[in-house]
Amino acid sequence: MSADTRPRLNENLGHKRLAFRQWRGQRPFWAGLLTLLAGLPIMYFPYANLTIGSLTVRMATTAGAGSLIIGVLLVVLGLTLWFQPASRVFAGVAAILLSLVSLVVSNFGAFLIGFLLGLFGGALGVSWAPGRAAEGSGPEGTRAGGQPVTAGAAPGPGDGLDDLSGTSPTNGTNGRHRAG
């Protein structure tokens, strides 16, 4: 590898990292990841054989097929959270319900590992909301309207209406209603 190709590789990796970061920011990524990971132990433990020395312990339940179905559905819901962020509330509620059902069906929700991952993933999916564009989305060092950004400046046009104390300069109130 020559010295000329090395910066190009780093630059390409940086672009891919930034593209992934942008993709991740437009969807409930962590909710999908936790939900997807919740399905794996729920699918695995009912069919696993634990060998301790010459003793083989089988963790199979009578509802092994139910565990497999719950695990596959949690994996599909995790992928749904990634690739269909508009259905995040449905996928989150379904993940929470399937995690609760896995307590009864699949060895206490795969020994509480899959249960807790599914519960947190579903809750994150329900609570996630798409972000808004940043205020300073113009060129670096300027606001969206072309005004320069100075260090320590207030975020608004500077006419006093954007005071962070919450009081209005005209009448001194903060806009909340009084009870009487």
mmCIF file of C-alpha atoms in Angstrom:
data_model
loop_
_atom_site.group_PDB
_atom_site.id
_atom_site.type_symbol
_atom_site.label_atom_id
_atom_site.label_comp_id
_atom_site.label_asym_id
_atom_site.label_seq_id
_atom_site.Cartn_x
_atom_site.Cartn_y
_atom_site.Cartn_z
ATOM 1 C CA MET A 1 0.000 0.000 0.000
ATOM 2 C CA SER A 2 1.450 3.331 -0.989
ATOM 3 C CA ALA A 3 1.201 6.592 0.878
ATOM 4 C CA ASP A 4 -1.119 7.992 -1.810
ATOM 5 C CA THR A 5 -3.885 5.432 -1.269
ATOM 6 C CA ARG A 6 -3.920 5.548 2.517
ATOM 7 C CA PRO A 7 -5.667 8.941 2.917
ATOM 8 C CA ARG A 8 -8.257 7.880 0.354
ATOM 9 C CA LEU A 9 -9.087 4.771 2.398
ATOM 10 C CA ASN A 10 -9.481 6.836 5.560
ATOM 11 C CA GLU A 11 -11.613 9.363 3.709
ATOM 12 C CA ASN A 12 -13.848 6.609 2.310
ATOM 13 C CA LEU A 13 -14.222 5.077 5.769
ATOM 14 C CA GLY A 14 -15.113 8.490 7.179
ATOM 15 C CA HIS A 15 -17.834 8.984 4.557
ATOM 16 C CA LYS A 16 -19.298 5.554 5.293
ATOM 17 C CA ARG A 17 -19.234 6.255 9.022
ATOM 18 C CA LEU A 18 -21.007 9.593 8.532
ATOM 19 C CA ALA A 19 -23.562 7.994 6.189
ATOM 20 C CA PHE A 20 -24.269 5.293 8.792
ATOM 21 C CA ARG A 21 -24.542 7.942 11.502
ATOM 22 C CA GLN A 22 -27.077 9.870 9.423
ATOM 23 C CA TRP A 23 -29.051 6.683 8.677
ATOM 24 C CA ARG A 24 -29.003 5.751 12.361
ATOM 25 C CA GLY A 25 -30.248 9.202 13.381
ATOM 26 C CA GLN A 26 -33.365 8.938 11.212
ATOM 27 C CA ARG A 27 -34.804 5.866 12.907
ATOM 28 C CA PRO A 28 -35.068 4.233 16.350
ATOM 29 C CA PHE A 29 -31.762 2.403 15.929
ATOM 30 C CA TRP A 30 -31.138 1.370 19.532
ATOM 31 C CA ALA A 31 -34.732 0.257 19.967
ATOM 32 C CA GLY A 32 -34.405 -1.980 16.916
ATOM 33 C CA LEU A 33 -31.071 -3.362 18.077
ATOM 34 C CA LEU A 34 -32.322 -4.220 21.575
ATOM 35 C CA THR A 35 -35.501 -5.790 20.191
ATOM 36 C CA LEU A 36 -33.532 -7.816 17.663
ATOM 37 C CA LEU A 37 -31.113 -8.984 20.369
ATOM 38 C CA ALA A 38 -34.069 -9.932 22.609
ATOM 39 C CA GLY A 39 -35.245 -12.502 20.105
ATOM 40 C CA LEU A 40 -31.937 -14.378 19.982
ATOM 41 C CA PRO A 41 -31.821 -15.812 23.537
ATOM 42 C CA ILE A 42 -35.562 -16.489 23.465
ATOM 43 C CA MET A 43 -35.050 -18.614 20.344
ATOM 44 C CA TYR A 44 -31.833 -20.245 21.563
ATOM 45 C CA PHE A 45 -32.374 -21.375 25.160
ATOM 46 C CA PRO A 46 -35.372 -23.723 24.647
ATOM 47 C CA TYR A 47 -33.310 -25.740 22.148
ATOM 48 C CA ALA A 48 -29.944 -25.541 23.929
ATOM 49 C CA ASN A 49 -28.124 -28.414 25.603
ATOM 50 C CA LEU A 50 -25.922 -27.480 28.534
ATOM 51 C CA THR A 51 -23.136 -29.985 29.181
ATOM 52 C CA ILE A 52 -21.493 -29.975 32.599
ATOM 53 C CA GLY A 53 -18.843 -32.691 32.619
ATOM 54 C CA SER A 54 -20.685 -35.836 31.544
ATOM 55 C CA LEU A 55 -24.080 -34.473 32.568
ATOM 56 C CA THR A 56 -26.230 -33.015 29.801
ATOM 57 C CA VAL A 57 -29.030 -30.682 30.822
ATOM 58 C CA ARG A 58 -31.707 -29.905 28.290
ATOM 59 C CA MET A 59 -33.629 -26.670 28.738
ATOM 60 C CA ALA A 60 -36.465 -27.627 26.424
ATOM 61 C CA THR A 61 -39.954 -26.544 27.343
ATOM 62 C CA THR A 62 -43.252 -27.909 26.205
ATOM 63 C CA ALA A 63 -43.759 -24.677 24.294
ATOM 64 C CA GLY A 64 -40.492 -24.808 22.318
ATOM 65 C CA ALA A 65 -42.299 -23.880 19.106
ATOM 66 C CA GLY A 66 -43.905 -20.930 20.890
ATOM 67 C CA SER A 67 -40.462 -19.742 21.976
ATOM 68 C CA LEU A 68 -39.222 -20.010 18.421
ATOM 69 C CA ILE A 69 -42.186 -18.008 17.123
ATOM 70 C CA ILE A 70 -41.760 -15.312 19.793
ATOM 71 C CA GLY A 71 -38.028 -15.045 19.073
ATOM 72 C CA VAL A 72 -38.522 -14.789 15.306
ATOM 73 C CA LEU A 73 -41.235 -12.167 15.759
ATOM 74 C CA LEU A 74 -38.979 -10.085 18.014
ATOM 75 C CA VAL A 75 -36.201 -10.229 15.419
ATOM 76 C CA VAL A 76 -38.666 -9.166 12.707
ATOM 77 C CA LEU A 77 -39.967 -6.334 14.900
ATOM 78 C CA GLY A 78 -36.397 -5.153 15.482
ATOM 79 C CA LEU A 79 -35.811 -5.048 11.725
ATOM 80 C CA THR A 80 -39.156 -3.281 11.309
ATOM 81 C CA LEU A 81 -38.027 -0.569 13.712
ATOM 82 C CA TRP A 82 -34.928 -0.067 11.563
ATOM 83 C CA PHE A 83 -36.445 -0.140 8.100
ATOM 84 C CA GLN A 84 -40.011 1.120 8.740
ATOM 85 C CA PRO A 85 -39.660 3.850 11.379
ATOM 86 C CA ALA A 86 -43.211 5.054 10.699
ATOM 87 C CA SER A 87 -44.579 1.896 12.342
ATOM 88 C CA ARG A 88 -42.443 2.307 15.454
ATOM 89 C CA VAL A 89 -45.370 2.551 17.887
ATOM 90 C CA PHE A 90 -46.946 -0.686 16.663
ATOM 91 C CA ALA A 91 -43.611 -2.494 16.636
ATOM 92 C CA GLY A 92 -42.733 -1.203 20.107
ATOM 93 C CA VAL A 93 -46.047 -2.221 21.657
ATOM 94 C CA ALA A 94 -45.868 -5.627 19.965
ATOM 95 C CA ALA A 95 -42.305 -6.114 21.249
ATOM 96 C CA ILE A 96 -43.398 -5.285 24.799
ATOM 97 C CA LEU A 97 -46.329 -7.704 24.608
ATOM 98 C CA LEU A 98 -44.216 -10.502 23.130
ATOM 99 C CA SER A 99 -41.588 -9.956 25.820
ATOM 100 C CA LEU A 100 -44.256 -10.286 28.495
ATOM 101 C CA VAL A 101 -45.563 -13.494 26.892
ATOM 102 C CA SER A 102 -42.016 -14.871 26.776
ATOM 103 C CA LEU A 103 -41.953 -14.866 30.589
ATOM 104 C CA VAL A 104 -44.515 -17.673 30.592
ATOM 105 C CA VAL A 105 -43.568 -19.472 27.391
ATOM 106 C CA SER A 106 -39.789 -19.381 27.172
ATOM 107 C CA ASN A 107 -37.928 -20.141 30.424
ATOM 108 C CA PHE A 108 -38.822 -16.873 32.152
ATOM 109 C CA GLY A 109 -38.098 -14.870 29.007
ATOM 110 C CA ALA A 110 -34.789 -16.659 28.360
ATOM 111 C CA PHE A 111 -33.726 -16.210 31.964
ATOM 112 C CA LEU A 112 -34.835 -12.553 31.964
ATOM 113 C CA ILE A 113 -32.215 -11.622 29.336
ATOM 114 C CA GLY A 114 -34.555 -11.622 26.345
ATOM 115 C CA PHE A 115 -37.412 -10.291 28.435
ATOM 116 C CA LEU A 116 -35.514 -7.201 29.609
ATOM 117 C CA LEU A 117 -33.961 -6.514 26.201
ATOM 118 C CA GLY A 118 -37.389 -6.762 24.546
ATOM 119 C CA LEU A 119 -39.010 -4.595 27.192
ATOM 120 C CA PHE A 120 -36.421 -1.823 26.886
ATOM 121 C CA GLY A 121 -36.293 -2.082 23.089
ATOM 122 C CA GLY A 122 -40.074 -1.857 22.806
ATOM 123 C CA ALA A 123 -40.210 1.084 25.201
ATOM 124 C CA LEU A 124 -37.523 2.901 23.225
ATOM 125 C CA GLY A 125 -39.433 2.192 20.007
ATOM 126 C CA VAL A 126 -42.655 3.635 21.405
ATOM 127 C CA SER A 127 -40.980 6.717 22.847
ATOM 128 C CA TRP A 128 -38.728 7.575 19.891
ATOM 129 C CA ALA A 129 -39.668 10.657 17.856
ATOM 130 C CA PRO A 130 -38.022 11.866 14.650
ATOM 131 C CA GLY A 131 -35.653 14.772 15.116
ATOM 132 C CA ARG A 132 -35.986 18.195 13.595
ATOM 133 C CA ALA A 133 -33.451 20.025 11.476
ATOM 134 C CA ALA A 134 -30.938 21.982 13.530
ATOM 135 C CA GLU A 135 -31.294 25.763 13.821
ATOM 136 C CA GLY A 136 -27.810 26.433 12.543
ATOM 137 C CA SER A 137 -28.172 24.216 9.489
ATOM 138 C CA GLY A 138 -26.634 26.818 7.158
ATOM 139 C CA PRO A 139 -22.939 27.079 6.357
ATOM 140 C CA GLU A 140 -20.644 26.681 9.324
ATOM 141 C CA GLY A 141 -20.425 29.831 11.401
ATOM 142 C CA THR A 142 -23.782 31.207 10.207
ATOM 143 C CA ARG A 143 -27.405 30.682 11.158
ATOM 144 C CA ALA A 144 -30.032 29.523 8.701
ATOM 145 C CA GLY A 145 -30.909 33.149 7.883
ATOM 146 C CA GLY A 146 -27.282 34.012 7.079
ATOM 147 C CA GLN A 147 -26.600 35.790 10.384
ATOM 148 C CA PRO A 148 -23.159 35.123 11.829
ATOM 149 C CA VAL A 149 -22.922 33.099 15.023
ATOM 150 C CA THR A 150 -20.833 34.684 17.770
ATOM 151 C CA ALA A 151 -19.593 33.012 20.907
ATOM 152 C CA GLY A 152 -21.978 33.471 23.840
ATOM 153 C CA ALA A 153 -24.728 34.961 21.712
ATOM 154 C CA ALA A 154 -28.365 34.148 22.351
ATOM 155 C CA PRO A 155 -29.939 31.758 19.851
ATOM 156 C CA GLY A 156 -32.464 34.243 18.417
ATOM 157 C CA PRO A 157 -32.361 37.480 16.454
ATOM 158 C CA GLY A 158 -31.276 39.446 19.540
ATOM 159 C CA ASP A 159 -34.356 41.608 20.063
ATOM 160 C CA GLY A 160 -34.980 40.339 23.609
ATOM 161 C CA LEU A 161 -37.942 38.112 22.728
ATOM 162 C CA ASP A 162 -35.748 35.014 22.966
ATOM 163 C CA ASP A 163 -34.718 35.645 26.566
ATOM 164 C CA LEU A 164 -34.005 32.313 28.263
ATOM 165 C CA SER A 165 -35.493 33.458 31.576
ATOM 166 C CA GLY A 166 -38.977 32.963 30.160
ATOM 167 C CA THR A 167 -40.197 36.500 30.838
ATOM 168 C CA SER A 168 -41.457 38.839 28.186
ATOM 169 C CA PRO A 169 -39.782 42.274 27.969
ATOM 170 C CA THR A 170 -43.149 43.979 27.434
ATOM 171 C CA ASN A 171 -45.078 42.959 30.566
ATOM 172 C CA GLY A 172 -42.651 40.831 32.630
ATOM 173 C CA THR A 173 -44.742 37.648 32.573
ATOM 174 C CA ASN A 174 -43.702 34.304 31.248
ATOM 175 C CA GLY A 175 -46.892 33.585 29.292
ATOM 176 C CA ARG A 176 -48.332 31.046 31.735
ATOM 177 C CA HIS A 177 -51.906 31.392 32.828
ATOM 178 C CA ARG A 178 -52.749 32.183 36.400
ATOM 179 C CA ALA A 179 -55.463 30.428 38.365
ATOM 180 C CA GLY A 180 -57.423 33.474 39.326
#
